[in-house]
Tab-separated table of C-alpha atoms in Angstrom:
chain	number	residue	atom	x	y	z
A	312	MET	CA	-0.006	0.006	0.013
A	313	GLU	CA	1.342	3.425	-0.895
A	314	GLN	CA	3.030	5.754	1.575
A	315	ASP	CA	0.157	8.175	1.051
A	316	PHE	CA	-2.236	5.783	2.808
A	317	PHE	CA	0.260	5.263	5.626
A	318	SER	CA	0.082	9.017	6.315
A	319	TRP	CA	-3.718	8.939	6.411
A	320	LEU	CA	-3.617	5.940	8.746
A	321	ARG	CA	-1.077	7.640	10.931
A	322	LEU	CA	-3.266	10.738	11.199
A	323	GLU	CA	-6.310	8.601	12.016
A	324	GLN	CA	-4.409	6.797	14.764
A	325	THR	CA	-2.855	9.873	16.376
A	326	PRO	CA	-4.136	10.272	19.967
A	327	GLY	CA	-6.440	13.265	20.307
A	328	VAL	CA	-7.190	13.466	16.591
A	329	GLY	CA	-10.794	12.686	15.768
A	330	PRO	CA	-12.691	13.516	12.580
A	331	ALA	CA	-13.371	17.132	13.639
A	332	THR	CA	-9.734	17.857	14.621
A	333	ALA	CA	-8.526	16.123	11.496
A	334	ALA	CA	-10.791	18.348	9.417
A	335	GLN	CA	-9.225	21.429	11.019
A	336	LEU	CA	-5.712	20.157	10.360
A	337	LEU	CA	-6.458	19.257	6.728
A	338	SER	CA	-8.054	22.638	6.201
A	339	ALA	CA	-4.888	24.316	7.473
A	340	PHE	CA	-2.233	22.112	5.892
A	341	GLY	CA	-3.916	20.372	2.941
A	342	THR	CA	-2.572	16.823	3.248
A	343	PRO	CA	-1.513	14.405	6.003
A	344	GLN	CA	2.048	14.508	4.685
A	345	ALA	CA	2.089	18.287	5.131
A	346	ILE	CA	0.708	17.939	8.654
A	347	PHE	CA	3.519	15.598	9.712
A	348	THR	CA	6.219	17.842	8.229
A	349	ALA	CA	4.831	21.046	9.743
A	350	SER	CA	6.726	22.919	12.427
A	351	PRO	CA	5.685	22.684	16.100
A	352	GLU	CA	4.660	26.327	16.000
A	353	ALA	CA	2.448	25.822	12.946
A	354	LEU	CA	0.795	22.811	14.498
A	355	ARG	CA	0.158	24.571	17.811
A	356	SER	CA	-1.591	27.389	15.924
A	357	VAL	CA	-4.270	24.866	14.926
A	358	VAL	CA	-4.400	22.267	17.712
A	359	SER	CA	-3.468	21.975	21.386
A	360	ALA	CA	0.117	21.508	22.498
A	361	ARG	CA	-0.714	17.921	23.546
A	362	VAL	CA	-2.054	16.984	20.090
A	363	ALA	CA	0.825	18.805	18.387
A	364	THR	CA	3.307	16.748	20.414
A	365	ALA	CA	1.530	13.562	19.396
A	366	LEU	CA	1.669	14.547	15.735
A	367	LEU	CA	5.404	15.243	15.956
A	368	GLY	CA	6.154	11.833	17.444
A	369	ALA	CA	7.656	9.062	15.297
A	370	PRO	CA	5.367	6.262	14.062
A	371	ASP	CA	5.491	3.233	16.355
A	372	THR	CA	5.564	-0.479	15.682
A	373	ALA	CA	1.851	-0.863	16.372
A	374	LEU	CA	1.043	1.525	13.539
A	375	GLN	CA	3.172	-0.445	11.098
A	376	GLN	CA	1.500	-3.661	12.217
A	377	LEU	CA	-1.956	-2.140	11.667
A	378	HIS	CA	-0.826	-0.925	8.230
A	379	ASP	CA	0.295	-4.442	7.353
A	380	ARG	CA	-3.000	-5.836	8.589
A	381	VAL	CA	-4.928	-3.431	6.351
A	382	GLN	CA	-2.771	-4.477	3.406
A	383	ASP	CA	-3.607	-8.118	4.024
A	384	TRP	CA	-7.300	-7.302	4.404
A	385	CYS	CA	-7.340	-5.349	1.129
A	386	ALA	CA	-5.784	-8.295	-0.660
A	387	MET	CA	-9.046	-10.218	-0.134
A	388	ALA	CA	-11.701	-9.902	-2.805
A	389	GLY	CA	-14.151	-7.043	-2.330
A	390	ASN	CA	-12.201	-5.229	0.407
A	391	GLN	CA	-11.067	-1.638	-0.150
A	392	VAL	CA	-10.062	1.433	1.822
A	393	LEU	CA	-10.922	4.997	0.777
A	394	THR	CA	-9.283	8.107	2.176
A	395	ARG	CA	-10.917	11.506	1.905
A	396	ALA	CA	-8.594	12.203	-1.040
A	397	ASP	CA	-9.849	9.176	-3.006
A	398	PRO	CA	-12.112	10.197	-5.953
A	399	ARG	CA	-14.410	7.313	-4.992
A	400	TYR	CA	-15.022	8.781	-1.539
A	401	PRO	CA	-18.757	9.697	-1.321
A	402	SER	CA	-19.234	13.406	-2.048
A	403	ASP	CA	-22.361	13.535	0.146
A	404	LEU	CA	-20.281	12.464	3.133
A	405	LEU	CA	-17.763	15.224	2.498
A	406	GLU	CA	-20.568	17.711	3.064
A	407	ILE	CA	-20.885	16.886	6.775
A	408	PRO	CA	-18.728	18.720	9.357
A	409	ASP	CA	-16.707	15.682	10.431
A	410	PRO	CA	-16.376	13.129	7.608
A	411	PRO	CA	-14.279	10.035	8.430
A	412	LEU	CA	-10.654	10.172	7.346
A	413	ILE	CA	-10.780	6.594	6.120
A	414	LEU	CA	-13.592	4.308	5.077
A	415	TYR	CA	-13.133	0.566	5.169
A	416	VAL	CA	-15.455	-0.946	2.544
A	417	LYS	CA	-16.451	-4.543	1.866
A	418	GLY	CA	-18.537	-4.987	-1.301
A	419	ARG	CA	-19.708	-2.594	-4.026
A	420	VAL	CA	-17.812	0.610	-3.297
A	421	GLU	CA	-19.667	2.477	-6.107
A	422	LEU	CA	-22.874	2.405	-4.049
A	423	LEU	CA	-21.325	4.931	-1.659
A	424	ARG	CA	-21.863	7.601	-4.323
A	425	ALA	CA	-25.417	6.477	-5.209
A	426	ALA	CA	-28.572	8.213	-3.959
A	427	GLY	CA	-29.256	6.723	-0.524
A	428	ILE	CA	-32.236	6.623	1.820
A	429	GLY	CA	-31.408	6.020	5.459
A	430	MET	CA	-33.740	3.702	7.404
A	431	VAL	CA	-33.495	3.408	11.163
A	432	GLY	CA	-35.641	2.381	14.100
A	433	SER	CA	-36.005	0.334	17.243
A	434	ARG	CA	-33.839	-2.702	17.935
A	435	HIS	CA	-36.875	-4.180	19.693
A	436	ALA	CA	-39.292	-3.581	16.852
A	437	SER	CA	-42.842	-4.840	16.689
A	438	THR	CA	-43.966	-7.344	14.097
A	439	GLN	CA	-45.675	-4.547	12.217
A	440	GLY	CA	-42.575	-2.352	12.416
A	441	VAL	CA	-40.419	-5.124	10.922
A	442	ARG	CA	-42.984	-5.640	8.155
A	443	ASP	CA	-43.131	-1.895	7.393
A	444	ALA	CA	-39.351	-1.688	7.253
A	445	GLU	CA	-39.087	-4.627	4.866
A	446	GLN	CA	-41.835	-3.342	2.578
A	447	PHE	CA	-40.643	0.261	2.485
A	448	ALA	CA	-37.054	-0.851	1.866
A	449	ALA	CA	-38.044	-3.220	-0.919
A	450	ALA	CA	-40.112	-0.556	-2.684
A	451	LEU	CA	-37.465	2.159	-2.276
A	452	SER	CA	-34.748	-0.182	-3.480
A	453	GLN	CA	-36.814	-1.129	-6.535
A	454	ALA	CA	-37.258	2.575	-7.209
A	455	GLY	CA	-33.516	3.076	-7.465
A	456	LEU	CA	-32.547	4.294	-3.994
A	457	THR	CA	-29.841	2.577	-1.987
A	458	VAL	CA	-31.088	1.673	1.487
A	459	VAL	CA	-28.626	2.722	4.201
A	460	SER	CA	-28.905	1.304	7.710
A	461	GLY	CA	-26.786	0.022	10.569
A	462	LEU	CA	-27.019	-3.819	10.651
A	463	ALA	CA	-28.499	-3.707	14.145
A	464	ALA	CA	-31.333	-5.966	15.290
A	465	GLY	CA	-34.916	-4.988	14.590
A	466	ILE	CA	-35.620	-2.264	12.033
A	467	ASP	CA	-32.063	-2.099	10.667
A	468	ALA	CA	-31.976	-5.796	9.789
A	469	ALA	CA	-35.468	-5.667	8.327
A	470	ALA	CA	-34.498	-2.683	6.145
A	471	HIS	CA	-31.478	-4.514	4.769
A	472	GLN	CA	-33.533	-7.666	4.139
A	473	GLY	CA	-36.216	-5.687	2.349
A	474	ALA	CA	-33.630	-3.976	0.147
A	475	LEU	CA	-32.081	-7.351	-0.707
A	476	ARG	CA	-35.523	-8.539	-1.729
A	477	GLY	CA	-35.857	-5.431	-3.928
A	478	ALA	CA	-32.997	-4.376	-6.179
A	479	GLY	CA	-30.351	-5.526	-3.687
A	480	SER	CA	-28.703	-2.126	-3.208
A	481	THR	CA	-28.091	-1.602	0.505
A	482	ILE	CA	-25.292	-0.207	2.658
A	483	ALA	CA	-24.642	-1.366	6.221
A	484	VAL	CA	-22.760	1.258	8.230
A	485	ILE	CA	-21.270	-0.703	11.102
A	486	GLY	CA	-19.930	0.366	14.483
A	487	THR	CA	-17.069	-2.123	14.579
A	488	GLY	CA	-14.070	-2.793	12.379
A	489	ALA	CA	-15.056	-3.953	8.889
A	490	ASP	CA	-13.626	-7.378	9.680
A	491	ILE	CA	-16.083	-7.916	12.561
A	492	VAL	CA	-19.823	-8.597	12.327
A	493	TYR	CA	-21.949	-7.375	15.209
A	494	PRO	CA	-24.320	-8.769	16.287
A	495	ALA	CA	-22.754	-12.115	15.362
A	496	ARG	CA	-26.150	-13.575	14.442
A	497	HIS	CA	-26.192	-11.211	11.449
A	498	ARG	CA	-23.141	-12.861	9.892
A	499	SER	CA	-25.224	-14.409	7.099
A	500	LEU	CA	-27.048	-11.122	6.470
A	501	ALA	CA	-23.743	-9.263	6.326
A	502	HIS	CA	-22.470	-11.745	3.742
A	503	GLN	CA	-25.585	-11.185	1.606
A	504	ILE	CA	-25.192	-7.425	1.867
A	505	ALA	CA	-21.551	-7.596	0.750
A	506	GLU	CA	-22.634	-9.557	-2.329
A	507	THR	CA	-25.025	-6.948	-3.794
A	508	GLY	CA	-24.416	-3.941	-1.501
A	509	CYS	CA	-21.603	-3.065	0.834
A	510	LEU	CA	-20.502	-2.900	4.458
A	511	VAL	CA	-18.694	0.275	5.501
A	512	SER	CA	-16.920	1.336	8.687
A	513	GLU	CA	-14.785	4.275	9.805
A	514	TYR	CA	-13.217	2.166	12.557
A	515	SER	CA	-9.846	0.399	12.319
A	516	LEU	CA	-9.751	-3.289	11.594
A	517	GLY	CA	-10.191	-5.303	14.765
A	518	THR	CA	-12.240	-2.654	16.565
A	519	PRO	CA	-14.779	-4.538	18.752
A	520	ALA	CA	-18.340	-3.508	19.572
A	521	ILE	CA	-18.027	-0.453	21.851
A	522	ALA	CA	-21.288	1.223	22.889
A	523	SER	CA	-20.097	4.788	22.247
A	524	ASN	CA	-19.142	4.002	18.662
A	525	PHE	CA	-22.691	3.243	17.516
A	526	PRO	CA	-24.232	6.698	18.039
A	527	ARG	CA	-21.150	8.219	16.385
A	528	ARG	CA	-21.533	6.111	13.240
A	529	ASN	CA	-25.099	7.402	12.822
A	530	ARG	CA	-23.780	10.576	11.207
A	531	ILE	CA	-22.474	8.379	8.384
A	532	ILE	CA	-25.873	6.747	7.851
A	533	SER	CA	-27.462	10.182	7.455
A	534	GLY	CA	-24.450	11.559	5.588
A	535	LEU	CA	-24.748	8.898	2.885
A	536	SER	CA	-28.483	9.564	2.507
A	537	LYS	CA	-30.667	12.101	0.751
A	538	GLY	CA	-33.209	11.546	3.520
A	539	VAL	CA	-33.713	9.404	6.608
A	540	LEU	CA	-36.839	7.395	7.440
A	541	VAL	CA	-37.553	6.541	11.070
A	542	VAL	CA	-39.792	3.488	10.942
A	543	GLU	CA	-40.482	2.854	14.616
A	544	ALA	CA	-38.847	4.479	17.635
A	545	ALA	CA	-39.453	4.978	21.342
A	546	ALA	CA	-39.175	8.432	22.911
A	547	LEU	CA	-35.515	7.936	23.851
A	548	SER	CA	-34.495	5.801	20.863
A	549	GLY	CA	-31.027	6.136	19.399
A	550	SER	CA	-32.771	6.487	16.041
A	551	LEU	CA	-33.690	10.023	17.067
A	552	ILE	CA	-29.976	10.820	17.122
A	553	THR	CA	-29.748	9.815	13.489
A	554	ALA	CA	-32.817	11.926	12.676
A	555	ARG	CA	-31.301	14.924	14.453
A	556	MET	CA	-28.019	14.505	12.585
A	557	ALA	CA	-29.897	14.214	9.296
A	558	ALA	CA	-31.730	17.468	9.980
A	559	GLU	CA	-28.471	19.206	10.934
A	560	GLN	CA	-26.918	17.948	7.692
A	561	GLY	CA	-29.786	19.361	5.649
A	562	ARG	CA	-31.332	15.970	4.846
A	563	ASP	CA	-35.070	15.259	4.730
A	564	VAL	CA	-36.462	13.421	7.783
A	565	PHE	CA	-39.435	11.072	7.364
A	566	ALA	CA	-41.394	9.191	10.037
A	567	ILE	CA	-44.074	6.523	9.971
A	568	PRO	CA	-46.884	7.240	12.472
A	569	GLY	CA	-48.248	4.564	14.760
A	570	SER	CA	-50.775	4.004	17.487
A	571	ILE	CA	-51.015	6.651	20.181
A	572	HIS	CA	-50.916	3.785	22.682
A	573	SER	CA	-47.658	2.282	21.397
A	574	PRO	CA	-44.399	3.284	23.151
A	575	LEU	CA	-42.597	2.464	19.871
A	576	ALA	CA	-44.512	5.210	18.075
A	577	LYS	CA	-43.717	8.038	20.476
A	578	GLY	CA	-40.355	8.828	18.924
A	579	CYS	CA	-41.878	9.041	15.430
A	580	HIS	CA	-44.730	11.224	16.669
A	581	GLN	CA	-42.195	13.523	18.359
A	582	LEU	CA	-40.291	13.875	15.068
A	583	ILE	CA	-43.486	14.636	13.163
A	584	ARG	CA	-44.352	17.387	15.662
A	585	GLN	CA	-40.868	18.798	15.108
A	586	GLY	CA	-41.346	18.937	11.348
A	587	ALA	CA	-40.506	15.479	10.008
A	588	LYS	CA	-42.602	14.464	7.014
A	589	LEU	CA	-45.316	11.963	7.890
A	590	VAL	CA	-45.270	9.056	5.443
A	591	GLU	CA	-47.708	6.185	4.960
A	592	THR	CA	-46.316	4.637	1.790
A	593	ALA	CA	-42.984	4.432	-0.001
A	594	GLN	CA	-44.453	6.654	-2.674
A	595	ASP	CA	-44.695	9.463	-0.135
A	596	ILE	CA	-40.900	9.423	0.107
A	597	LEU	CA	-40.364	9.047	-3.643
A	598	ASP	CA	-42.542	12.109	-4.186
A	599	GLU	CA	-40.134	14.118	-2.020
A	600	LEU	CA	-37.033	12.830	-3.867
A	601	PRO	CA	-38.157	12.870	-7.523
A	602	GLY	CA	-34.805	13.707	-9.032
A	603	TYR	CA	-33.155	10.637	-7.565
A	604	CYS	CA	-35.663	7.940	-8.447
A	605	LEU	CA	-37.947	8.788	-11.356
A	606	SER	CA	-35.930	6.990	-14.000
A	607	ALA	CA	-35.498	4.082	-11.631
A	608	ILE	CA	-39.259	3.817	-11.177
A	609	GLN	CA	-39.677	3.664	-14.916
A	610	GLN	CA	-37.045	0.960	-15.065
A	611	ALA	CA	-38.787	-1.020	-12.333
A	612	ALA	CA	-42.108	-0.744	-14.143
A	613	SER	CA	-40.458	-1.894	-17.345
A	614	ALA	CA	-38.891	-4.820	-15.531
A	615	SER	CA	-42.236	-5.863	-14.116
A	616	GLN	CA	-43.816	-5.691	-17.585
A	617	ASN	CA	-41.059	-7.939	-18.902
A	618	GLY	CA	-41.721	-10.453	-16.152
A	619	ALA	CA	-38.404	-9.801	-14.413
A	620	ALA	CA	-39.951	-9.194	-11.012
A	621	LEU	CA	-42.613	-11.878	-10.935
A	622	GLN	CA	-44.402	-14.530	-12.874
A	623	THR	CA	-46.935	-12.473	-14.777
A	624	ALA	CA	-49.347	-15.343	-15.099
A	625	ASP	CA	-49.908	-15.134	-11.317
A	626	VAL	CA	-50.765	-11.398	-11.318
A	627	PRO	CA	-54.388	-11.545	-12.531
A	628	ALA	CA	-55.105	-14.260	-9.963
A	629	LEU	CA	-53.635	-12.163	-7.136
A	630	LEU	CA	-55.603	-9.090	-8.193
A	631	THR	CA	-58.744	-11.176	-8.362
A	632	VAL	CA	-58.409	-12.520	-4.814
A	633	MET	CA	-57.709	-9.014	-3.548
A	634	GLY	CA	-60.964	-7.420	-4.567
A	635	PHE	CA	-61.192	-3.702	-3.763
A	636	ASP	CA	-61.404	-3.809	0.028
A	637	PRO	CA	-58.255	-3.343	2.149
A	638	LEU	CA	-56.792	-6.692	3.192
A	639	PRO	CA	-53.874	-7.598	5.470
A	640	LEU	CA	-50.922	-9.667	4.294
A	641	ASP	CA	-51.924	-12.832	6.129
A	642	VAL	CA	-55.379	-12.859	4.544
A	643	LEU	CA	-53.882	-12.325	1.085
A	644	ALA	CA	-51.468	-15.204	1.701
A	645	MET	CA	-54.325	-17.463	2.700
A	646	ARG	CA	-56.471	-16.478	-0.308
A	647	SER	CA	-53.681	-16.652	-2.882
A	648	GLY	CA	-51.880	-19.706	-1.531
A	649	LEU	CA	-48.551	-17.896	-1.980
A	650	GLU	CA	-45.639	-17.936	0.449
A	651	ILE	CA	-45.150	-14.617	2.238
A	652	ALA	CA	-41.849	-13.864	0.465
A	653	GLU	CA	-43.310	-14.437	-3.015
A	654	LEU	CA	-46.524	-12.629	-2.124
A	655	SER	CA	-44.558	-9.598	-0.871
A	656	THR	CA	-42.562	-9.498	-4.118
A	657	GLN	CA	-45.694	-9.575	-6.208
A	658	LEU	CA	-47.401	-6.934	-4.090
A	659	LEU	CA	-44.389	-4.650	-4.439
A	660	THR	CA	-44.327	-5.044	-8.231
A	661	LEU	CA	-48.051	-4.388	-8.503
A	662	GLU	CA	-47.689	-1.285	-6.315
A	663	LEU	CA	-44.900	0.077	-8.522
A	664	ALA	CA	-47.074	-0.645	-11.574
A	665	GLY	CA	-49.928	1.350	-10.019
A	666	GLU	CA	-52.260	-1.648	-9.661
A	667	LEU	CA	-52.582	-1.411	-5.868
A	668	GLU	CA	-51.604	0.695	-2.860
A	669	SER	CA	-50.183	-0.230	0.496
A	670	LEU	CA	-52.023	1.233	3.472
A	671	PRO	CA	-51.111	1.879	7.116
A	672	GLY	CA	-51.198	-1.194	9.280
A	673	GLY	CA	-49.903	-3.541	6.610
A	674	PHE	CA	-53.068	-3.513	4.490
A	675	TYR	CA	-53.269	-3.533	0.678
A	676	ARG	CA	-56.003	-2.328	-1.638
A	677	ARG	CA	-56.488	-2.845	-5.345
A	678	LEU	CA	-56.835	0.281	-7.497
A	679	GLY	CA	-59.054	0.802	-10.550
């Protein structure tokens, strides 16, 4: 790996230098190499004496060992590192006040520059919340947006799974090193994401799950997104941190309303009172982001007409059993005889084609 990357890694690993301090240093000196060759006086004009002393110190053995470890990791298929100077580094992320110095990426690195929609919510989601996350993610993915979430239990996992069921474009922003999957039970899901999407982390290889790292990574979820959807959240949910960061970054914030009696709806209701856009269907979000998904919607409609998304012979039968009254997913499964996964795929395609609409509470209704 080139000396240039070693300088970026050295800056990242310098004690007292986080993303915000690094941004100040880079603004003053331009490159990591220039930072490490600057005079003590020049450094102290930008950072504290303690940080300046750390920057002037010689690289240690541990740094070289970490550099070698990153080299070995990058030698494996699909693994890459991006510094802020890399042309592949996501431009949207550079807009935030404290973009990561280095991104460790496993999978399709080009998705980092695609139009993203963040999806977050409770780790202890309700059955309906999980269903909503899957259905919204599948529809948004089919419409050309890349679903960005955090690989956590509950809403995050459901969002990734829904996106995989759609077009497959999803980004998992993780709070550990890119060589560690947390929670471990999501190892299979992480593998699927790396196949058609990507895993991304700002943390050094080998970084374990540390509680304080997860709220910090939320700024990357919102930073990679044109808007953030909060599917289900309690009043003190960490998802509200992501929503706040999204608003501070100038991103749209969306929230799905729920029952006034549900603790898991209180966070969403709070966001709506504060100005978040209330959404009931994926189309509500697409209407707010027309420039990023219109052509993709047309492509999805074309794909459905060509039979790419479902067996077209089954469509008339499904529409027939639906009738024109709102019906829940389980009733539709019973009437159609289809497995839930296949039924959900067909419902999504019919919704994109304008044949039906999804309603609050997991209901569907045929149109026209």
